Short mmCIF file of C-alpha atoms in Angstrom, two decimals:
data_model
loop_
_atom_site.label_atom_id
_atom_site.label_comp_id
_atom_site.label_asym_id
_atom_site.label_seq_id
_atom_site.Cartn_x
_atom_site.Cartn_y
_atom_site.Cartn_z
CA MET M 1 10.74 54.20 3.14
CA VAL M 2 13.78 55.42 5.08
CA THR M 3 15.52 58.65 4.03
CA ALA M 4 19.02 59.33 5.27
CA PHE M 5 21.64 62.00 4.71
CA VAL M 6 25.30 61.00 4.80
CA MET M 7 27.85 63.74 5.48
CA ILE M 8 31.17 62.82 3.87
CA LYS M 9 34.64 64.17 4.60
CA ALA M 10 36.97 63.64 1.62
CA ASN M 11 40.71 63.66 1.14
CA THR M 12 41.90 66.95 -0.34
CA GLY M 13 41.13 67.24 -4.04
CA GLU M 14 38.97 64.10 -4.17
CA ALA M 15 35.44 65.57 -4.05
CA ASP M 16 34.67 65.40 -7.78
CA ARG M 17 35.82 61.79 -8.14
CA LEU M 18 34.04 60.75 -4.94
CA LYS M 19 30.80 62.36 -6.09
CA GLU M 20 30.73 60.12 -9.17
CA SER M 21 31.62 56.96 -7.22
CA ILE M 22 29.06 57.57 -4.47
CA ASP M 23 26.31 58.56 -6.90
CA ALA M 24 26.67 55.12 -8.54
CA ILE M 25 25.82 53.28 -5.29
CA ALA M 26 22.36 51.67 -5.32
CA GLY M 27 19.99 53.51 -2.98
CA VAL M 28 21.82 56.84 -3.24
CA GLN M 29 19.41 59.38 -4.73
CA SER M 30 21.75 62.36 -5.02
CA VAL M 31 25.20 63.61 -4.03
CA HIS M 32 26.24 67.23 -3.65
CA ILE M 33 29.62 68.86 -3.14
CA VAL M 34 29.17 71.42 -0.36
CA ALA M 35 31.11 74.08 1.53
CA GLY M 36 31.50 73.74 5.28
CA ASP M 37 32.68 71.08 7.73
CA VAL M 38 32.07 68.25 5.24
CA ASP M 39 32.83 67.99 1.54
CA LEU M 40 29.83 66.05 0.22
CA ILE M 41 26.29 65.23 1.28
CA ALA M 42 24.58 62.13 -0.09
CA LYS M 43 20.85 61.46 0.15
CA ALA M 44 19.78 57.82 0.35
CA GLN M 45 16.26 56.39 0.15
CA VAL M 46 15.88 52.73 1.03
CA GLU M 47 13.38 50.36 2.61
CA THR M 48 15.06 49.64 5.98
CA PRO M 49 17.54 51.15 8.45
CA ALA M 50 19.78 48.13 7.78
CA GLU M 51 20.07 49.28 4.16
CA VAL M 52 21.15 52.73 5.38
CA LYS M 53 23.91 51.03 7.35
CA GLU M 54 24.97 49.04 4.28
CA ILE M 55 25.21 52.20 2.18
CA ALA M 56 26.93 54.43 4.75
CA ALA M 57 29.11 52.08 6.77
CA THR M 58 30.01 49.57 4.10
CA ARG M 59 29.80 51.07 0.63
CA ILE M 60 30.53 54.79 1.08
CA GLN M 61 33.26 54.27 3.67
CA ALA M 62 34.90 51.73 1.34
CA VAL M 63 35.36 54.31 -1.43
CA ASP M 64 39.03 55.27 -1.62
CA GLY M 65 39.42 58.90 -0.55
CA VAL M 66 36.60 58.97 2.03
CA GLU M 67 38.04 60.05 5.39
CA ASP M 68 34.91 60.00 7.55
CA THR M 69 31.11 59.91 7.43
CA GLN M 70 28.23 60.92 9.66
CA THR M 71 24.74 59.61 8.94
CA TYR M 72 21.45 61.26 9.82
CA ILE M 73 18.10 59.51 9.37
CA ALA M 74 15.17 61.81 8.54
CA MET M 75 12.30 61.72 11.04
CA ASP M 76 9.56 63.03 8.75
#
């Protein structure tokens, strides 16, 4: 099992809508609106690193209102 955290920068005022859209993506376990340099953090749990790429680079970045993402794969 691969666990990854995706940091998401959103367009102004889009965090609530993005949270719902991202939470509906298969493999995403949870999404939180946060304060700081990013607007949301999504946790994904999937079988392979390729699935992490599919979620972060293809599905999350395709959601209208997402400006940027950074993905971190857990090592433990």
